[in-house]
Amino acid sequence: MAALDSAPDALLAQRAADGDEVAFAVIMRRHGPYLKAFATRLLRSNSDADDVVQEAFIQAWRRLPDLQDPAALRAWLTTMVSRKTTDRIRSRKQSDPLEDIEIPDLAGDPEDHALGSDKMRALARVLDTLPRDQRQIWLLREVAGHSYTEIAERLDMPVPTIRGRLARARAHVLDGMSEWR
Amino acid sequence: MAVTMNENITDGLPEDDIGGSGYTLDDLSAYLDAGRTPYDPVIEHNAECRSVLASLEQVGRWSRELLAGEAETAPVEAAGAGWMDGVLGAIAREVRSGRDIAYPGPDLRTTLSITEGAVRSLIRATGDEVPGVLVGRSRIDGPLDAPGEPVTVTVTISVRFGYALQDASDAVRTSIAETLARHTPLAIAAIDVVVDDIRDSGDEELGPLASRVADAGGDAR
């Protein structure tokens, strides 16, 4: 239905809460790519990111009837994805303690070429060189907008650690982006 | 390397003391995340601190732009298809059927009923037929287990900019009343239509008002 494709988030969320699967498919098409990009940057894995986004959407379908502010749909979905993602990060750490050691992640980004500007490519590279924890904290704060307390709970770290690592991540990004500012 | 180009930020990273304020980057970062409250005059009156705060906000904004850019350039198929089908398959098993609404009938051994979810679906399909209208939520208030007991239906709608709200909601009320009378056992006491959104005419489509204005402009010339 063409009209639904351009319908506002709030309306789609209400319809989906009422059981309209077509509206929910529009929501997935509209927000899926962003959530996937977010999860991919957090997890550095395409297939894990797919899984997480999928799980998050299934949970979103169940919880939509409780969504208080349907206009804030993207923020709400982002929170779902970051919960699912951090669950995965925690279970990775438990199953493989080596994951806890901060090793630089995958070098280069497969989607680099698709990014619009040199500035965005530079930022993508800078984020890629952040230690894992710092990158995750950065994304949870700057993209998902979570509080220090939420991030601390999700990543199982004390609040002062979050605060310190976020500041270090910011120093690193400011440094790496100095010629663009 | 660009590292040495911007002395106030990059050289040795401003870990210790920014602009003689006595605050570290760690402090400024936390101050920013606290929404710059409570207001700290030492920070806010220090040019270097303000510049660091502005830079922090800027790179934060860029990182959101980065993801939005990645989302835009990601082919919809690559992001969708596989996992979307998976999700749709999973949610199809979790249909929101709601309460059962029984049809009154003489035969006590068999009952025919329609679910609340199916009624909502009828309401959406009917309301969407009205030009410029999209149905949002619908609610049925009243006892559904007692056939013939009057119920009230509340429907929220979004109307496209340029359509008359009164006409649109009247048309929605009338056609939903007809549909429910024909296809459900509900005894409708009232249908309340709430317009809770007026949406833009959209990028590609012009609303009737816009096209009328365009026509009028054409006639005048």
mmCIF file of C-alpha atoms in Angstrom:
data_model
loop_
_atom_site.group_PDB
_atom_site.id
_atom_site.type_symbol
_atom_site.label_atom_id
_atom_site.label_comp_id
_atom_site.label_asym_id
_atom_site.label_seq_id
_atom_site.Cartn_x
_atom_site.Cartn_y
_atom_site.Cartn_z
ATOM 1 C CA MET A 1 0.000 0.000 0.000
ATOM 2 C CA ALA A 2 1.723 3.123 -1.256
ATOM 3 C CA ALA A 3 0.145 5.495 1.270
ATOM 4 C CA LEU A 4 1.552 3.515 4.172
ATOM 5 C CA ASP A 5 5.086 3.802 2.794
ATOM 6 C CA SER A 6 5.054 7.529 3.444
ATOM 7 C CA ALA A 7 2.976 7.395 6.633
ATOM 8 C CA PRO A 8 4.515 8.842 9.787
ATOM 9 C CA ASP A 9 6.186 6.546 12.316
ATOM 10 C CA ALA A 10 3.552 7.218 14.953
ATOM 11 C CA LEU A 11 0.760 5.975 12.714
ATOM 12 C CA LEU A 12 2.682 2.888 11.626
ATOM 13 C CA ALA A 13 3.505 2.090 15.238
ATOM 14 C CA GLN A 14 -0.161 2.377 16.208
ATOM 15 C CA ARG A 15 -1.288 0.159 13.374
ATOM 16 C CA ALA A 16 1.379 -2.409 14.100
ATOM 17 C CA ALA A 17 0.381 -2.349 17.771
ATOM 18 C CA ASP A 18 -3.146 -3.152 16.574
ATOM 19 C CA GLY A 19 -1.833 -6.115 14.618
ATOM 20 C CA ASP A 20 -1.174 -4.679 11.161
ATOM 21 C CA GLU A 21 1.710 -6.671 9.732
ATOM 22 C CA VAL A 22 1.871 -4.558 6.581
ATOM 23 C CA ALA A 23 2.551 -1.476 8.692
ATOM 24 C CA PHE A 24 5.182 -3.423 10.588
ATOM 25 C CA ALA A 25 6.905 -4.358 7.335
ATOM 26 C CA VAL A 26 7.053 -0.662 6.430
ATOM 27 C CA ILE A 27 8.635 0.028 9.833
ATOM 28 C CA MET A 28 11.243 -2.661 9.183
ATOM 29 C CA ARG A 29 12.077 -1.318 5.730
ATOM 30 C CA ARG A 30 12.338 2.224 7.051
ATOM 31 C CA HIS A 31 14.404 1.606 10.174
ATOM 32 C CA GLY A 32 16.041 -1.753 9.513
ATOM 33 C CA PRO A 33 19.034 -0.414 7.561
ATOM 34 C CA TYR A 34 19.880 2.140 10.274
ATOM 35 C CA LEU A 35 19.539 -0.428 13.040
ATOM 36 C CA LYS A 36 21.614 -2.855 11.030
ATOM 37 C CA ALA A 37 24.354 -0.239 10.565
ATOM 38 C CA PHE A 38 24.276 0.444 14.307
ATOM 39 C CA ALA A 39 24.469 -3.235 15.232
ATOM 40 C CA THR A 40 27.218 -3.873 12.697
ATOM 41 C CA ARG A 41 29.372 -1.110 14.159
ATOM 42 C CA LEU A 42 28.751 -2.435 17.658
ATOM 43 C CA LEU A 43 29.415 -6.088 16.877
ATOM 44 C CA ARG A 44 31.775 -5.864 13.917
ATOM 45 C CA SER A 45 29.973 -8.790 12.394
ATOM 46 C CA ASN A 46 27.464 -8.754 9.607
ATOM 47 C CA SER A 47 25.725 -12.003 10.449
ATOM 48 C CA ASP A 48 25.546 -11.279 14.168
ATOM 49 C CA ALA A 49 24.105 -7.870 13.332
ATOM 50 C CA ASP A 50 21.419 -9.511 11.182
ATOM 51 C CA ASP A 51 20.502 -11.849 14.038
ATOM 52 C CA VAL A 52 20.332 -9.047 16.546
ATOM 53 C CA VAL A 53 18.168 -6.804 14.369
ATOM 54 C CA GLN A 54 15.859 -9.707 13.661
ATOM 55 C CA GLU A 55 15.492 -10.570 17.354
ATOM 56 C CA ALA A 56 14.955 -6.916 18.196
ATOM 57 C CA PHE A 57 12.141 -6.585 15.659
ATOM 58 C CA ILE A 58 10.396 -9.707 16.906
ATOM 59 C CA GLN A 59 10.552 -8.316 20.411
ATOM 60 C CA ALA A 60 9.395 -4.927 19.145
ATOM 61 C CA TRP A 61 6.303 -6.544 17.624
ATOM 62 C CA ARG A 62 5.429 -8.065 20.988
ATOM 63 C CA ARG A 63 6.010 -4.857 22.907
ATOM 64 C CA LEU A 64 4.526 -2.327 20.501
ATOM 65 C CA PRO A 65 1.187 -2.263 22.345
ATOM 66 C CA ASP A 66 3.099 -0.882 25.366
ATOM 67 C CA LEU A 67 4.995 1.805 23.459
ATOM 68 C CA GLN A 68 4.099 5.066 25.188
ATOM 69 C CA ASP A 69 5.254 7.548 22.574
ATOM 70 C CA PRO A 70 4.779 6.045 19.106
ATOM 71 C CA ALA A 71 6.483 9.048 17.478
ATOM 72 C CA ALA A 72 9.747 8.091 19.222
ATOM 73 C CA LEU A 73 9.767 4.813 17.343
ATOM 74 C CA ARG A 74 13.354 4.913 16.080
ATOM 75 C CA ALA A 75 14.808 5.696 19.509
ATOM 76 C CA TRP A 76 12.726 2.900 20.996
ATOM 77 C CA LEU A 77 13.868 0.417 18.346
ATOM 78 C CA THR A 78 17.479 1.522 18.802
ATOM 79 C CA THR A 79 17.178 0.721 22.496
ATOM 80 C CA MET A 80 15.878 -2.759 21.663
ATOM 81 C CA VAL A 81 18.796 -3.353 19.331
ATOM 82 C CA SER A 82 21.339 -2.132 21.854
ATOM 83 C CA ARG A 83 19.850 -4.440 24.524
ATOM 84 C CA LYS A 84 20.038 -7.442 22.207
ATOM 85 C CA THR A 85 23.527 -6.430 21.128
ATOM 86 C CA THR A 86 24.890 -6.007 24.627
ATOM 87 C CA ASP A 87 23.359 -9.359 25.621
ATOM 88 C CA ARG A 88 25.422 -10.844 22.838
ATOM 89 C CA ILE A 89 28.553 -8.948 23.829
ATOM 90 C CA ARG A 90 28.214 -10.247 27.397
ATOM 91 C CA SER A 91 27.697 -13.827 26.334
ATOM 92 C CA ARG A 92 30.693 -13.586 23.979
ATOM 93 C CA LYS A 93 32.819 -12.481 26.904
ATOM 94 C CA GLN A 94 31.638 -15.387 29.007
ATOM 95 C CA SER A 95 32.216 -17.971 26.334
ATOM 96 C CA ASP A 96 35.550 -16.534 25.265
ATOM 97 C CA PRO A 97 37.444 -14.535 27.895
ATOM 98 C CA LEU A 98 39.981 -13.513 25.273
ATOM 99 C CA GLU A 99 37.250 -11.321 23.831
ATOM 100 C CA ASP A 100 37.797 -9.089 26.818
ATOM 101 C CA ILE A 101 41.287 -8.168 25.708
ATOM 102 C CA GLU A 102 41.174 -5.045 23.653
ATOM 103 C CA ILE A 103 42.470 -5.956 20.254
ATOM 104 C CA PRO A 104 41.913 -3.626 17.338
ATOM 105 C CA ASP A 105 38.984 -4.963 15.379
ATOM 106 C CA LEU A 106 38.701 -5.782 11.713
ATOM 107 C CA ALA A 107 40.739 -3.344 9.716
ATOM 108 C CA GLY A 108 38.942 -1.531 6.968
ATOM 109 C CA ASP A 109 35.267 -1.417 6.472
ATOM 110 C CA PRO A 110 33.491 -3.208 3.654
ATOM 111 C CA GLU A 111 31.031 -0.360 3.346
ATOM 112 C CA ASP A 112 33.630 2.391 3.365
ATOM 113 C CA HIS A 113 33.303 2.969 -0.342
ATOM 114 C CA ALA A 114 29.586 3.627 0.029
ATOM 115 C CA LEU A 115 30.026 6.488 2.474
ATOM 116 C CA GLY A 116 29.233 9.872 1.037
ATOM 117 C CA SER A 117 32.110 12.084 2.045
ATOM 118 C CA ASP A 118 35.792 11.979 2.962
ATOM 119 C CA LYS A 119 34.823 13.228 6.389
ATOM 120 C CA MET A 120 32.507 10.277 6.957
ATOM 121 C CA ARG A 121 35.158 7.856 5.685
ATOM 122 C CA ALA A 122 37.652 9.414 8.071
ATOM 123 C CA LEU A 123 35.216 9.047 10.963
ATOM 124 C CA ALA A 124 34.532 5.417 10.058
ATOM 125 C CA ARG A 125 38.282 4.727 10.128
ATOM 126 C CA VAL A 126 38.738 6.528 13.434
ATOM 127 C CA LEU A 127 35.902 4.529 15.021
ATOM 128 C CA ASP A 128 37.450 1.329 13.664
ATOM 129 C CA THR A 129 40.712 2.081 15.466
ATOM 130 C CA LEU A 130 39.029 2.571 18.840
ATOM 131 C CA PRO A 131 39.529 -0.260 21.315
ATOM 132 C CA ARG A 132 36.441 -2.462 21.421
ATOM 133 C CA ASP A 133 35.063 -1.277 24.766
ATOM 134 C CA GLN A 134 35.544 2.360 23.911
ATOM 135 C CA ARG A 135 33.857 1.935 20.557
ATOM 136 C CA GLN A 136 30.872 0.190 22.112
ATOM 137 C CA ILE A 137 30.517 2.793 24.847
ATOM 138 C CA TRP A 138 30.811 5.571 22.275
ATOM 139 C CA LEU A 139 28.035 4.095 20.125
ATOM 140 C CA LEU A 140 25.740 3.382 23.057
ATOM 141 C CA ARG A 141 26.142 6.966 24.233
ATOM 142 C CA GLU A 142 26.280 8.950 21.006
ATOM 143 C CA VAL A 143 23.983 6.893 18.817
ATOM 144 C CA ALA A 144 21.607 5.153 21.195
ATOM 145 C CA GLY A 145 21.655 8.045 23.676
ATOM 146 C CA HIS A 146 21.882 5.828 26.748
ATOM 147 C CA SER A 147 22.848 7.202 30.152
ATOM 148 C CA TYR A 148 26.098 6.183 31.859
ATOM 149 C CA THR A 149 24.066 4.087 34.283
ATOM 150 C CA GLU A 150 22.307 2.213 31.488
ATOM 151 C CA ILE A 151 25.581 1.592 29.654
ATOM 152 C CA ALA A 152 27.220 0.443 32.885
ATOM 153 C CA GLU A 153 24.404 -2.040 33.483
ATOM 154 C CA ARG A 154 24.403 -3.292 29.924
ATOM 155 C CA LEU A 155 28.161 -3.797 29.716
ATOM 156 C CA ASP A 156 28.644 -4.948 33.301
ATOM 157 C CA MET A 157 31.108 -2.219 34.164
ATOM 158 C CA PRO A 158 31.145 0.374 36.920
ATOM 159 C CA VAL A 159 29.866 3.855 36.017
ATOM 160 C CA PRO A 160 33.265 5.565 36.552
ATOM 161 C CA THR A 161 34.807 3.125 34.064
ATOM 162 C CA ILE A 162 32.174 4.050 31.500
ATOM 163 C CA ARG A 163 32.766 7.719 32.108
ATOM 164 C CA GLY A 164 36.539 7.345 31.774
ATOM 165 C CA ARG A 165 36.455 5.185 28.660
ATOM 166 C CA LEU A 166 33.921 7.433 26.960
ATOM 167 C CA ALA A 167 36.185 10.415 27.627
ATOM 168 C CA ARG A 168 39.138 8.504 26.179
ATOM 169 C CA ALA A 169 37.085 7.517 23.142
ATOM 170 C CA ARG A 170 36.106 11.153 22.677
ATOM 171 C CA ALA A 171 39.708 12.314 22.960
ATOM 172 C CA HIS A 172 40.655 9.750 20.329
ATOM 173 C CA VAL A 173 37.860 10.797 17.962
ATOM 174 C CA LEU A 174 38.585 14.521 18.441
ATOM 175 C CA ASP A 175 42.201 13.811 17.706
ATOM 176 C CA GLY A 176 41.504 11.687 14.649
ATOM 177 C CA MET A 177 39.017 14.185 13.267
ATOM 178 C CA SER A 178 41.058 17.299 14.049
ATOM 179 C CA GLU A 179 41.532 18.240 10.418
ATOM 180 C CA TRP A 180 37.785 18.125 9.803
ATOM 181 C CA ARG A 181 36.663 20.246 12.697
ATOM 182 C CA MET B 1 49.873 13.504 10.674
ATOM 183 C CA ALA B 2 47.347 16.107 11.628
ATOM 184 C CA VAL B 3 48.019 15.485 15.279
ATOM 185 C CA THR B 4 50.273 18.464 15.791
ATOM 186 C CA MET B 5 48.140 20.888 13.817
ATOM 187 C CA ASN B 6 45.606 21.695 16.466
ATOM 188 C CA GLU B 7 47.630 22.505 19.516
ATOM 189 C CA ASN B 8 44.883 23.225 22.024
ATOM 190 C CA ILE B 9 43.132 19.896 21.599
ATOM 191 C CA THR B 10 45.427 17.362 20.122
ATOM 192 C CA ASP B 11 48.816 17.946 21.616
ATOM 193 C CA GLY B 12 48.990 15.546 24.481
ATOM 194 C CA LEU B 13 45.179 15.425 24.442
ATOM 195 C CA PRO B 14 43.515 17.748 26.940
ATOM 196 C CA GLU B 15 43.466 15.234 29.742
ATOM 197 C CA ASP B 16 44.706 17.508 32.484
ATOM 198 C CA ASP B 17 43.537 21.080 32.381
ATOM 199 C CA ILE B 18 41.537 22.734 29.663
ATOM 200 C CA GLY B 19 42.063 26.442 29.163
ATOM 201 C CA GLY B 20 43.195 26.866 32.746
ATOM 202 C CA SER B 21 39.712 25.922 33.955
ATOM 203 C CA GLY B 22 40.937 23.153 36.209
ATOM 204 C CA TYR B 23 38.660 20.726 34.327
ATOM 205 C CA THR B 24 39.754 17.713 32.346
ATOM 206 C CA LEU B 25 38.247 16.313 29.165
ATOM 207 C CA ASP B 26 36.754 13.602 31.360
ATOM 208 C CA ASP B 27 34.921 16.323 33.353
ATOM 209 C CA LEU B 28 33.731 18.179 30.264
ATOM 210 C CA SER B 29 32.555 14.968 28.679
ATOM 211 C CA ALA B 30 30.457 14.141 31.771
ATOM 212 C CA TYR B 31 29.196 17.748 31.963
ATOM 213 C CA LEU B 32 28.030 17.549 28.352
ATOM 214 C CA ASP B 33 26.243 14.258 28.990
ATOM 215 C CA ALA B 34 24.510 15.775 32.009
ATOM 216 C CA GLY B 35 22.932 18.218 29.545
ATOM 217 C CA ARG B 36 25.293 20.991 30.740
ATOM 218 C CA THR B 37 23.392 21.111 34.014
ATOM 219 C CA PRO B 38 23.756 22.228 36.700
ATOM 220 C CA TYR B 39 25.131 25.301 34.913
ATOM 221 C CA ASP B 40 28.823 25.674 35.608
ATOM 222 C CA PRO B 41 29.995 29.288 35.101
ATOM 223 C CA VAL B 42 33.664 28.289 35.158
ATOM 224 C CA ILE B 43 33.148 26.027 32.142
ATOM 225 C CA GLU B 44 30.620 28.196 30.351
ATOM 226 C CA HIS B 45 32.771 31.346 30.645
ATOM 227 C CA ASN B 46 35.910 29.623 29.421
ATOM 228 C CA ALA B 47 36.318 29.939 25.666
ATOM 229 C CA GLU B 48 38.460 26.853 25.367
ATOM 230 C CA CYS B 49 36.039 24.726 27.379
ATOM 231 C CA ARG B 50 33.157 25.914 25.239
ATOM 232 C CA SER B 51 35.075 25.091 22.106
ATOM 233 C CA VAL B 52 35.829 21.574 23.375
ATOM 234 C CA LEU B 53 32.150 21.079 24.257
ATOM 235 C CA ALA B 54 31.147 22.232 20.771
ATOM 236 C CA SER B 55 33.656 19.825 19.215
ATOM 237 C CA LEU B 56 32.361 16.959 21.321
ATOM 238 C CA GLU B 57 28.820 17.697 20.232
ATOM 239 C CA GLN B 58 29.953 17.921 16.642
ATOM 240 C CA VAL B 59 31.684 14.544 16.501
ATOM 241 C CA GLY B 60 28.679 12.993 18.252
ATOM 242 C CA ARG B 61 26.424 14.410 15.560
ATOM 243 C CA TRP B 62 28.766 13.146 12.872
ATOM 244 C CA SER B 63 28.621 9.630 14.221
ATOM 245 C CA ARG B 64 24.831 9.663 13.949
ATOM 246 C CA GLU B 65 25.185 11.045 10.420
ATOM 247 C CA LEU B 66 27.619 8.269 9.640
ATOM 248 C CA LEU B 67 25.070 5.599 10.530
ATOM 249 C CA ALA B 68 22.283 7.410 8.707
ATOM 250 C CA GLY B 69 24.549 7.573 5.660
ATOM 251 C CA GLU B 70 25.377 3.883 5.889
ATOM 252 C CA ALA B 71 21.693 3.092 6.205
ATOM 253 C CA GLU B 72 20.848 5.161 3.152
ATOM 254 C CA THR B 73 23.469 3.606 0.932
ATOM 255 C CA ALA B 74 22.825 0.047 2.127
ATOM 256 C CA PRO B 75 20.699 -1.652 -0.505
ATOM 257 C CA VAL B 76 17.259 -2.337 0.918
ATOM 258 C CA GLU B 77 17.449 -5.929 -0.300
ATOM 259 C CA ALA B 78 20.688 -6.578 1.507
ATOM 260 C CA ALA B 79 19.308 -5.135 4.710
ATOM 261 C CA GLY B 80 15.900 -6.657 4.264
ATOM 262 C CA ALA B 81 14.819 -9.715 2.330
ATOM 263 C CA GLY B 82 16.220 -12.567 4.366
ATOM 264 C CA TRP B 83 15.837 -11.254 7.858
ATOM 265 C CA MET B 84 12.626 -9.394 7.119
ATOM 266 C CA ASP B 85 10.966 -12.558 5.915
ATOM 267 C CA GLY B 86 12.225 -14.273 9.041
ATOM 268 C CA VAL B 87 10.660 -11.629 11.245
ATOM 269 C CA LEU B 88 7.382 -11.583 9.341
ATOM 270 C CA GLY B 89 7.212 -15.355 9.587
ATOM 271 C CA ALA B 90 7.800 -15.231 13.319
ATOM 272 C CA ILE B 91 5.261 -12.514 14.023
ATOM 273 C CA ALA B 92 2.609 -14.156 11.858
ATOM 274 C CA ARG B 93 2.510 -16.860 14.520
ATOM 275 C CA GLU B 94 1.795 -14.225 17.152
ATOM 276 C CA VAL B 95 -1.366 -12.749 15.724
ATOM 277 C CA ARG B 96 -3.028 -10.201 17.923
ATOM 278 C CA SER B 97 -6.512 -11.650 17.817
ATOM 279 C CA GLY B 98 -7.889 -10.055 20.970
ATOM 280 C CA ARG B 99 -11.326 -11.002 22.254
ATOM 281 C CA ASP B 100 -13.831 -13.192 20.444
ATOM 282 C CA ILE B 101 -17.062 -11.640 19.319
ATOM 283 C CA ALA B 102 -19.836 -14.228 18.978
ATOM 284 C CA TYR B 103 -22.564 -14.060 16.364
ATOM 285 C CA PRO B 104 -25.996 -14.537 17.887
ATOM 286 C CA GLY B 105 -27.536 -17.774 16.648
ATOM 287 C CA PRO B 106 -30.345 -20.147 17.464
ATOM 288 C CA ASP B 107 -28.076 -23.183 17.575
ATOM 289 C CA LEU B 108 -26.492 -23.493 21.009
ATOM 290 C CA ARG B 109 -24.134 -26.312 20.018
ATOM 291 C CA THR B 110 -22.189 -24.335 17.459
ATOM 292 C CA THR B 111 -21.000 -20.803 17.833
ATOM 293 C CA LEU B 112 -19.637 -18.606 15.132
ATOM 294 C CA SER B 113 -17.365 -15.807 16.161
ATOM 295 C CA ILE B 114 -15.070 -13.166 14.752
ATOM 296 C CA THR B 115 -12.011 -11.910 16.599
ATOM 297 C CA GLU B 116 -11.436 -8.369 17.717
ATOM 298 C CA GLY B 117 -8.242 -8.409 15.641
ATOM 299 C CA ALA B 118 -10.207 -9.244 12.512
ATOM 300 C CA VAL B 119 -12.650 -6.415 13.257
ATOM 301 C CA ARG B 120 -9.771 -3.988 13.641
ATOM 302 C CA SER B 121 -8.415 -5.163 10.329
ATOM 303 C CA LEU B 122 -11.825 -4.494 8.723
ATOM 304 C CA ILE B 123 -11.880 -1.036 10.295
ATOM 305 C CA ARG B 124 -8.430 -0.238 8.906
ATOM 306 C CA ALA B 125 -9.256 -1.479 5.424
ATOM 307 C CA THR B 126 -12.542 0.455 5.363
ATOM 308 C CA GLY B 127 -11.123 3.696 6.753
ATOM 309 C CA ASP B 128 -8.124 3.601 4.410
ATOM 310 C CA GLU B 129 -10.554 3.611 1.460
ATOM 311 C CA VAL B 130 -11.593 7.163 2.305
ATOM 312 C CA PRO B 131 -9.418 9.523 0.232
ATOM 313 C CA GLY B 132 -6.590 11.102 2.237
ATOM 314 C CA VAL B 133 -7.257 8.947 5.280
ATOM 315 C CA LEU B 134 -5.114 6.370 7.041
ATOM 316 C CA VAL B 135 -6.457 4.629 10.121
ATOM 317 C CA GLY B 136 -4.209 4.478 13.184
ATOM 318 C CA ARG B 137 -5.579 2.679 16.219
ATOM 319 C CA SER B 138 -9.038 1.405 16.849
ATOM 320 C CA ARG B 139 -10.688 0.380 20.077
ATOM 321 C CA ILE B 140 -13.931 -1.401 20.834
ATOM 322 C CA ASP B 141 -15.405 -0.546 24.216
ATOM 323 C CA GLY B 142 -18.186 -2.632 25.636
ATOM 324 C CA PRO B 143 -19.074 -6.231 26.431
ATOM 325 C CA LEU B 144 -18.153 -8.406 23.455
ATOM 326 C CA ASP B 145 -19.348 -11.637 25.035
ATOM 327 C CA ALA B 146 -22.953 -10.473 25.144
ATOM 328 C CA PRO B 147 -24.321 -10.339 21.596
ATOM 329 C CA GLY B 148 -26.549 -7.356 20.989
ATOM 330 C CA GLU B 149 -25.109 -5.268 23.821
ATOM 331 C CA PRO B 150 -24.211 -1.885 22.370
ATOM 332 C CA VAL B 151 -20.507 -1.093 21.983
ATOM 333 C CA THR B 152 -18.599 2.054 21.122
ATOM 334 C CA VAL B 153 -15.835 2.094 18.531
ATOM 335 C CA THR B 154 -13.078 4.703 18.698
ATOM 336 C CA VAL B 155 -10.878 5.164 15.647
ATOM 337 C CA THR B 156 -7.891 7.485 15.341
ATOM 338 C CA ILE B 157 -7.111 8.663 11.843
ATOM 339 C CA SER B 158 -4.420 10.594 10.052
ATOM 340 C CA VAL B 159 -5.625 12.946 7.316
ATOM 341 C CA ARG B 160 -3.455 14.118 4.491
ATOM 342 C CA PHE B 161 -2.898 17.872 4.384
ATOM 343 C CA GLY B 162 -5.403 19.571 2.118
ATOM 344 C CA TYR B 163 -8.398 17.332 2.860
ATOM 345 C CA ALA B 164 -11.316 18.690 4.873
ATOM 346 C CA LEU B 165 -11.170 17.105 8.303
ATOM 347 C CA GLN B 166 -14.891 17.146 8.951
ATOM 348 C CA ASP B 167 -15.723 15.526 5.599
ATOM 349 C CA ALA B 168 -12.988 12.946 6.064
ATOM 350 C CA SER B 169 -14.084 11.925 9.546
ATOM 351 C CA ASP B 170 -17.764 11.837 8.560
ATOM 352 C CA ALA B 171 -16.936 9.592 5.621
ATOM 353 C CA VAL B 172 -14.862 7.321 7.852
ATOM 354 C CA ARG B 173 -17.679 7.084 10.412
ATOM 355 C CA THR B 174 -20.294 6.273 7.794
ATOM 356 C CA SER B 175 -18.341 3.636 5.949
ATOM 357 C CA ILE B 176 -17.067 1.915 9.093
ATOM 358 C CA ALA B 177 -20.656 1.807 10.403
ATOM 359 C CA GLU B 178 -21.779 0.122 7.166
ATOM 360 C CA THR B 179 -18.925 -2.370 7.165
ATOM 361 C CA LEU B 180 -19.396 -3.349 10.786
ATOM 362 C CA ALA B 181 -23.142 -3.712 10.330
ATOM 363 C CA ARG B 182 -22.641 -5.935 7.305
ATOM 364 C CA HIS B 183 -19.738 -8.093 8.457
ATOM 365 C CA THR B 184 -19.888 -8.289 12.245
ATOM 366 C CA PRO B 185 -22.476 -9.032 14.925
ATOM 367 C CA LEU B 186 -21.580 -5.831 16.793
ATOM 368 C CA ALA B 187 -24.367 -3.524 17.864
ATOM 369 C CA ILE B 188 -22.762 -0.155 17.414
ATOM 370 C CA ALA B 189 -23.889 2.596 19.766
ATOM 371 C CA ALA B 190 -21.403 5.145 18.445
ATOM 372 C CA ILE B 191 -18.280 5.502 16.340
ATOM 373 C CA ASP B 192 -15.917 8.171 17.583
ATOM 374 C CA VAL B 193 -13.415 9.345 15.007
ATOM 375 C CA VAL B 194 -10.379 11.188 16.353
ATOM 376 C CA VAL B 195 -8.100 13.001 13.916
ATOM 377 C CA ASP B 196 -4.755 12.806 15.670
ATOM 378 C CA ASP B 197 -2.468 13.612 12.804
ATOM 379 C CA ILE B 198 -2.440 15.740 9.679
ATOM 380 C CA ARG B 199 0.350 14.543 7.508
ATOM 381 C CA ASP B 200 2.292 16.279 4.779
ATOM 382 C CA SER B 201 1.261 15.621 1.249
ATOM 383 C CA GLY B 202 4.439 13.572 0.848
ATOM 384 C CA ASP B 203 7.331 14.008 -1.540
ATOM 385 C CA GLU B 204 6.087 12.416 -4.683
ATOM 386 C CA GLU B 205 2.348 12.930 -4.433
ATOM 387 C CA LEU B 206 0.507 16.210 -4.487
ATOM 388 C CA GLY B 207 -2.553 16.518 -2.299
ATOM 389 C CA PRO B 208 -5.809 17.623 -3.929
ATOM 390 C CA LEU B 209 -5.432 21.128 -2.499
ATOM 391 C CA ALA B 210 -2.005 21.497 -4.038
ATOM 392 C CA SER B 211 -3.257 20.289 -7.401
ATOM 393 C CA ARG B 212 -6.278 22.584 -7.181
ATOM 394 C CA VAL B 213 -3.979 25.498 -6.468
ATOM 395 C CA ALA B 214 -1.842 24.480 -9.415
ATOM 396 C CA ASP B 215 -4.919 24.302 -11.659
ATOM 397 C CA ALA B 216 -6.184 27.680 -10.493
ATOM 398 C CA GLY B 217 -2.765 29.166 -11.172
ATOM 399 C CA GLY B 218 -2.899 27.690 -14.659
ATOM 400 C CA ASP B 219 -6.350 29.164 -15.330
ATOM 401 C CA ALA B 220 -5.330 32.609 -14.200
ATOM 402 C CA ARG B 221 -2.579 32.831 -16.750
#
